[in-house]
Coordinates of C-alpha atoms in Angstrom, one line a residue:
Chain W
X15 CA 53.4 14.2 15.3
X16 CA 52.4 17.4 17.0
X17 CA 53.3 18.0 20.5
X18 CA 50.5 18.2 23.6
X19 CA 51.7 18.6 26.9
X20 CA 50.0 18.3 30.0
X21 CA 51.3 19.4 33.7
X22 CA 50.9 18.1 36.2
X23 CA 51.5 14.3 35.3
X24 CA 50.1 13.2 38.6
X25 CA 48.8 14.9 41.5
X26 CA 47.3 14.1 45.1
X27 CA 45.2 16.4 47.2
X28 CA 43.2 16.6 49.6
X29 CA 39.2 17.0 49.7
X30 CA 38.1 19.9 49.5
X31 CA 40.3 21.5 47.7
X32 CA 40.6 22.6 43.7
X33 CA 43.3 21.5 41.3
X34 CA 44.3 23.1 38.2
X35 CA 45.3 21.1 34.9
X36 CA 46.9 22.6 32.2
X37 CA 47.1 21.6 28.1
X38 CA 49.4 22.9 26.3
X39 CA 49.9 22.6 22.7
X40 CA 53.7 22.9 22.1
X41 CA 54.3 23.7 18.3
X42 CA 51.2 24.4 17.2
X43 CA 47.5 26.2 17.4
X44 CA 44.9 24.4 18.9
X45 CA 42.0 26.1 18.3
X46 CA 39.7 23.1 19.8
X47 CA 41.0 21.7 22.8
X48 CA 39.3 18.7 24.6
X49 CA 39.4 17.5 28.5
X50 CA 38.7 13.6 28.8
X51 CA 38.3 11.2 32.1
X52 CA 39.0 8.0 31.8
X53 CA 38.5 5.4 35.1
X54 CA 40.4 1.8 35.2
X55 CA 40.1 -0.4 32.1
X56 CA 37.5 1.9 30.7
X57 CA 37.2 4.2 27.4
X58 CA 37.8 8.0 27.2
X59 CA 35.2 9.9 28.6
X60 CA 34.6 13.3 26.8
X61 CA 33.7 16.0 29.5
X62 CA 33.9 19.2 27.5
X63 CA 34.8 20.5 24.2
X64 CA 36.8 23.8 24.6
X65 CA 37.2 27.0 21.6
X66 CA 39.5 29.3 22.0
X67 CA 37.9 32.7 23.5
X68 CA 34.3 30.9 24.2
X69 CA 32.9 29.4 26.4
X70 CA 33.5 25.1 26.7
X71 CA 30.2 23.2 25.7
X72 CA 30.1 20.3 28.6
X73 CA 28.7 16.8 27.8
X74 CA 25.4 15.6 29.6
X75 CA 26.3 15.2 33.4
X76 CA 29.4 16.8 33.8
X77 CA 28.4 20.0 36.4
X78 CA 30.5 23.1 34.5
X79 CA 30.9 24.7 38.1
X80 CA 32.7 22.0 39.2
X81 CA 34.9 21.3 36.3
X82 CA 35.9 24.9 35.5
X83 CA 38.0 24.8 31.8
X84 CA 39.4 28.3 30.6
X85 CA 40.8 28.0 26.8
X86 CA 42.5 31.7 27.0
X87 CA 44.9 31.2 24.6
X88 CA 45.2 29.1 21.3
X89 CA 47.9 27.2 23.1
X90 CA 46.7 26.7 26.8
X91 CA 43.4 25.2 28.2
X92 CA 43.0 24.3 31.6
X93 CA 40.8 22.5 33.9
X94 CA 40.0 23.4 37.5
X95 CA 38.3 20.5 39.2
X96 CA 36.9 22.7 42.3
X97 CA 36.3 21.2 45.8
X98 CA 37.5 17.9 45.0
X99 CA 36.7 14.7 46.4
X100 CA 37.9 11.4 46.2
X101 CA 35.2 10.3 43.7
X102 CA 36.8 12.8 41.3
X103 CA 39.7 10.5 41.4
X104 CA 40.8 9.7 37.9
X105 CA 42.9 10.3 35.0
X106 CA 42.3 13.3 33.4
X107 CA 43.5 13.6 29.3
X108 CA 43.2 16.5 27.1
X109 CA 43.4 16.8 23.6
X110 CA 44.2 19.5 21.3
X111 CA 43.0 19.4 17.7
X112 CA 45.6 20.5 14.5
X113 CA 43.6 22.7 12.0
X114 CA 44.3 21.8 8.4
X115 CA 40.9 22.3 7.4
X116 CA 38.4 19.9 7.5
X117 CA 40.6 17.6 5.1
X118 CA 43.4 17.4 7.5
X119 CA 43.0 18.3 10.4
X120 CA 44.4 15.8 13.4
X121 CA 43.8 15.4 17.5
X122 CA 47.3 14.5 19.4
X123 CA 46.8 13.9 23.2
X124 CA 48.5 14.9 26.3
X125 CA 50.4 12.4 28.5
X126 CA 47.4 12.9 30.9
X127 CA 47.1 13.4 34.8
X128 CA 46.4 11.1 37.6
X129 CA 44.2 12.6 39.9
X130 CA 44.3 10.8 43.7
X131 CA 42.2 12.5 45.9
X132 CA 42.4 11.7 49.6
Chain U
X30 CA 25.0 12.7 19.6
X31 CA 27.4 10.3 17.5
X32 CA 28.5 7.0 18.8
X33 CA 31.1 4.7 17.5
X34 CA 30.7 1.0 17.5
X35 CA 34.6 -0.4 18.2
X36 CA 35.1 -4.4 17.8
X37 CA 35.9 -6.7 19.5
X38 CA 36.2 -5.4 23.2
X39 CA 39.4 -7.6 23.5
X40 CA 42.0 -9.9 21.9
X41 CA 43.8 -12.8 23.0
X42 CA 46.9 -13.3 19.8
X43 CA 50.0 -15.7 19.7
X44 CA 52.8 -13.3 19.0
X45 CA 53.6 -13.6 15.1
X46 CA 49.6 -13.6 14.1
X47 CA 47.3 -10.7 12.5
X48 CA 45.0 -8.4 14.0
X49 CA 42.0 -6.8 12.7
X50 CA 40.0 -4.4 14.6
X51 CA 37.1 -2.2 13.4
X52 CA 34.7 0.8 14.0
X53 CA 31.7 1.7 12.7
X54 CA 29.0 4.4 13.2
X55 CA 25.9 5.9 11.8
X56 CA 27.4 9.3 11.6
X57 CA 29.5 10.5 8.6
X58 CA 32.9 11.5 10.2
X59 CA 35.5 14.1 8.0
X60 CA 38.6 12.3 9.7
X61 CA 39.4 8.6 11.2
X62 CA 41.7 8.4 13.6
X63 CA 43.8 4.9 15.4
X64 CA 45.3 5.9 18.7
X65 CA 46.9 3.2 21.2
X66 CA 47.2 3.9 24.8
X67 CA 49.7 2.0 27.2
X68 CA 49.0 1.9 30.7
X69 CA 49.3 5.2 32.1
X70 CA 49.6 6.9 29.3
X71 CA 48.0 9.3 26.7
X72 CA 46.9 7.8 23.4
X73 CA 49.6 8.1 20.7
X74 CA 48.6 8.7 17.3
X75 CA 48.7 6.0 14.9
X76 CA 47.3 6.5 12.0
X77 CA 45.0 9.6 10.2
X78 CA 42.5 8.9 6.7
X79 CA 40.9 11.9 5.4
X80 CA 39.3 10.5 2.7
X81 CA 37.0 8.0 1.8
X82 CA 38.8 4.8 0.8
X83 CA 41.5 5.9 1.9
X84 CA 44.3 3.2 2.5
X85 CA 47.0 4.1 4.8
X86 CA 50.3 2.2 6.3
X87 CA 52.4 3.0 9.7
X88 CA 55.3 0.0 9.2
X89 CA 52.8 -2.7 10.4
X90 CA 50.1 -1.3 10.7
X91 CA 47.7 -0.7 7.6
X92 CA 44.2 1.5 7.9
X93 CA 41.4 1.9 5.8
X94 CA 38.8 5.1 5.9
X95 CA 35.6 3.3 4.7
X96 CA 34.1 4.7 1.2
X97 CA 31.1 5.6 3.3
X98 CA 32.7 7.6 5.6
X99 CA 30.6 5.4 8.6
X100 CA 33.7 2.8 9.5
X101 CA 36.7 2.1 9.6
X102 CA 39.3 -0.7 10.4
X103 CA 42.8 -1.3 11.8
X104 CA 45.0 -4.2 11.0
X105 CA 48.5 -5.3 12.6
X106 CA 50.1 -7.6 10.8
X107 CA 52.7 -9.9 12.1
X108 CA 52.2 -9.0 15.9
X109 CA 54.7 -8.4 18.8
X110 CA 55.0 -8.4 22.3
X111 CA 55.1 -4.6 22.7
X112 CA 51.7 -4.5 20.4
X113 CA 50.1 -4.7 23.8
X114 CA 47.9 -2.0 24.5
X115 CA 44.2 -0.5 24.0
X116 CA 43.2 0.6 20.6
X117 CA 41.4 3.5 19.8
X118 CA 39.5 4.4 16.5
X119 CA 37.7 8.5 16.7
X120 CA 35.7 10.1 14.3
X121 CA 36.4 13.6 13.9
X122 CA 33.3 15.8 12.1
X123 CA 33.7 19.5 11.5
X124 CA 31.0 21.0 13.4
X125 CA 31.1 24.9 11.9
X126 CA 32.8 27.8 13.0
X127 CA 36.3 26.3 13.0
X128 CA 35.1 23.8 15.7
X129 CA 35.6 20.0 15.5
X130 CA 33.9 16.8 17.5
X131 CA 35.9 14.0 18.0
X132 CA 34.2 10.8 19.1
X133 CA 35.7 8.1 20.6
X134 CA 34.8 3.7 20.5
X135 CA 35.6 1.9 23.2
X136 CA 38.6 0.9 23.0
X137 CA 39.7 -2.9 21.5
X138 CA 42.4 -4.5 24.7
X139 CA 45.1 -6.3 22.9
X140 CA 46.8 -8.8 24.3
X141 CA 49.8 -10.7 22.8
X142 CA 51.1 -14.2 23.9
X143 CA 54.8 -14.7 23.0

């Protein structure tokens, strides 16, 4: 399968401050890139849905100017959680979606970052 | 917006047995897609159906994309040990402009019992 990778793998900072997330899609163009959360024993948690050159469309309850996603590139999107704090703790998965048109087309996931918050 | 329906939440197997696993939705979805997700991890692509169906097989592992395009369901045949895991169906609908929505269930818990 396609490649997705996603740096860092785990991260700890302290509150207050932002971290940045990066998705990369390694051998292919991702023109739809998507940022999920997913807490202990849970599902995955959609937060935004990110085009190339546009502007990410955010699910109900996620607050855009905390969660800051830039898709500048059909191979990079990145996600900026801004003056963190510990309940932002979590682990953070993006996806990047393979065109092939709307018969083929296939969603491969990063390895995902653990966000600890102190 | 669309919701999947993933059953059941969990599974308790003897190593050796089948599994079946399903998905269903009131949305009409383009693609179906089985992830699995170890601890830790990002979910790994299992299996992909495009059509309506559709009958696919990953060694083990056989898929079906249902002919009405609402459901779908995973089997695992002969199960092991390292079948542990959470299993993930998604729906993935073409929403215009080049732009996709993937949905996610729930997520079925596997557990095997050697």
């Amino acid at each position: 399968g396609a490649v997705v990778s996603q740096h860092p793998s785990w991260v700890i900072c302290k509150s207050g401050t932002s971290v940045k997330i990066e998705c990369r899609s390694l051998d292919f163009q991702a023109t739809t890139m998507f940022w999920y959360r997913q807490f202990p024993k849970q599902s995955l948690m959609l937060m935004a849905t990110s085009n190339e050159g546009s502007k990410a469309t955010y699910e109900q309850g996620v607050e855009k100017d905390k969660f800051l996603i830039n898709h500048a590139s059909l191979t990079l999107s990145t996600l900026t959680v801004t003056s963190a704090h510990p309940e932002d703790s979590s682990f953070y998965i993006c996806s990047a979606s393979r065109p092939g048109g709307w018969l083929s087309t296939e969603a491969f996931f990063g390895q995902g970052t653990r966000l600890t918050v102190v | 917006g669309q919701q999947l329906n993933q059953s059941p939440q969990s599974m308790f197997i003897q190593e050796g047995e089948d599994v079946s696993m399903n998905c269903t939705s009131s949305s009409i979805f383009n693609t179906w897609l089985w992830y699995k997700q170890d601890p830790g991890e990002g979910p790994v692509l299992l299996i992909a159906l495009y059509k309506a169906g559709e009958l696919t097989s990953n060694g083990r592992l056989t898929a079906q994309f249902g002919i009405t395009r609402k459901d779908s369901f995973l089997n695992i045949s002969a199960s092991i040990p390292s079948d542990v895991g959470i299993y993930f169906c998604a729906g993935l609908a073409y929403s215009g402009a080049g732009s996709y929505q993937l949905t996610f269930g729930k997520g079925t818990k596997l557990s095997v019992i050697p």
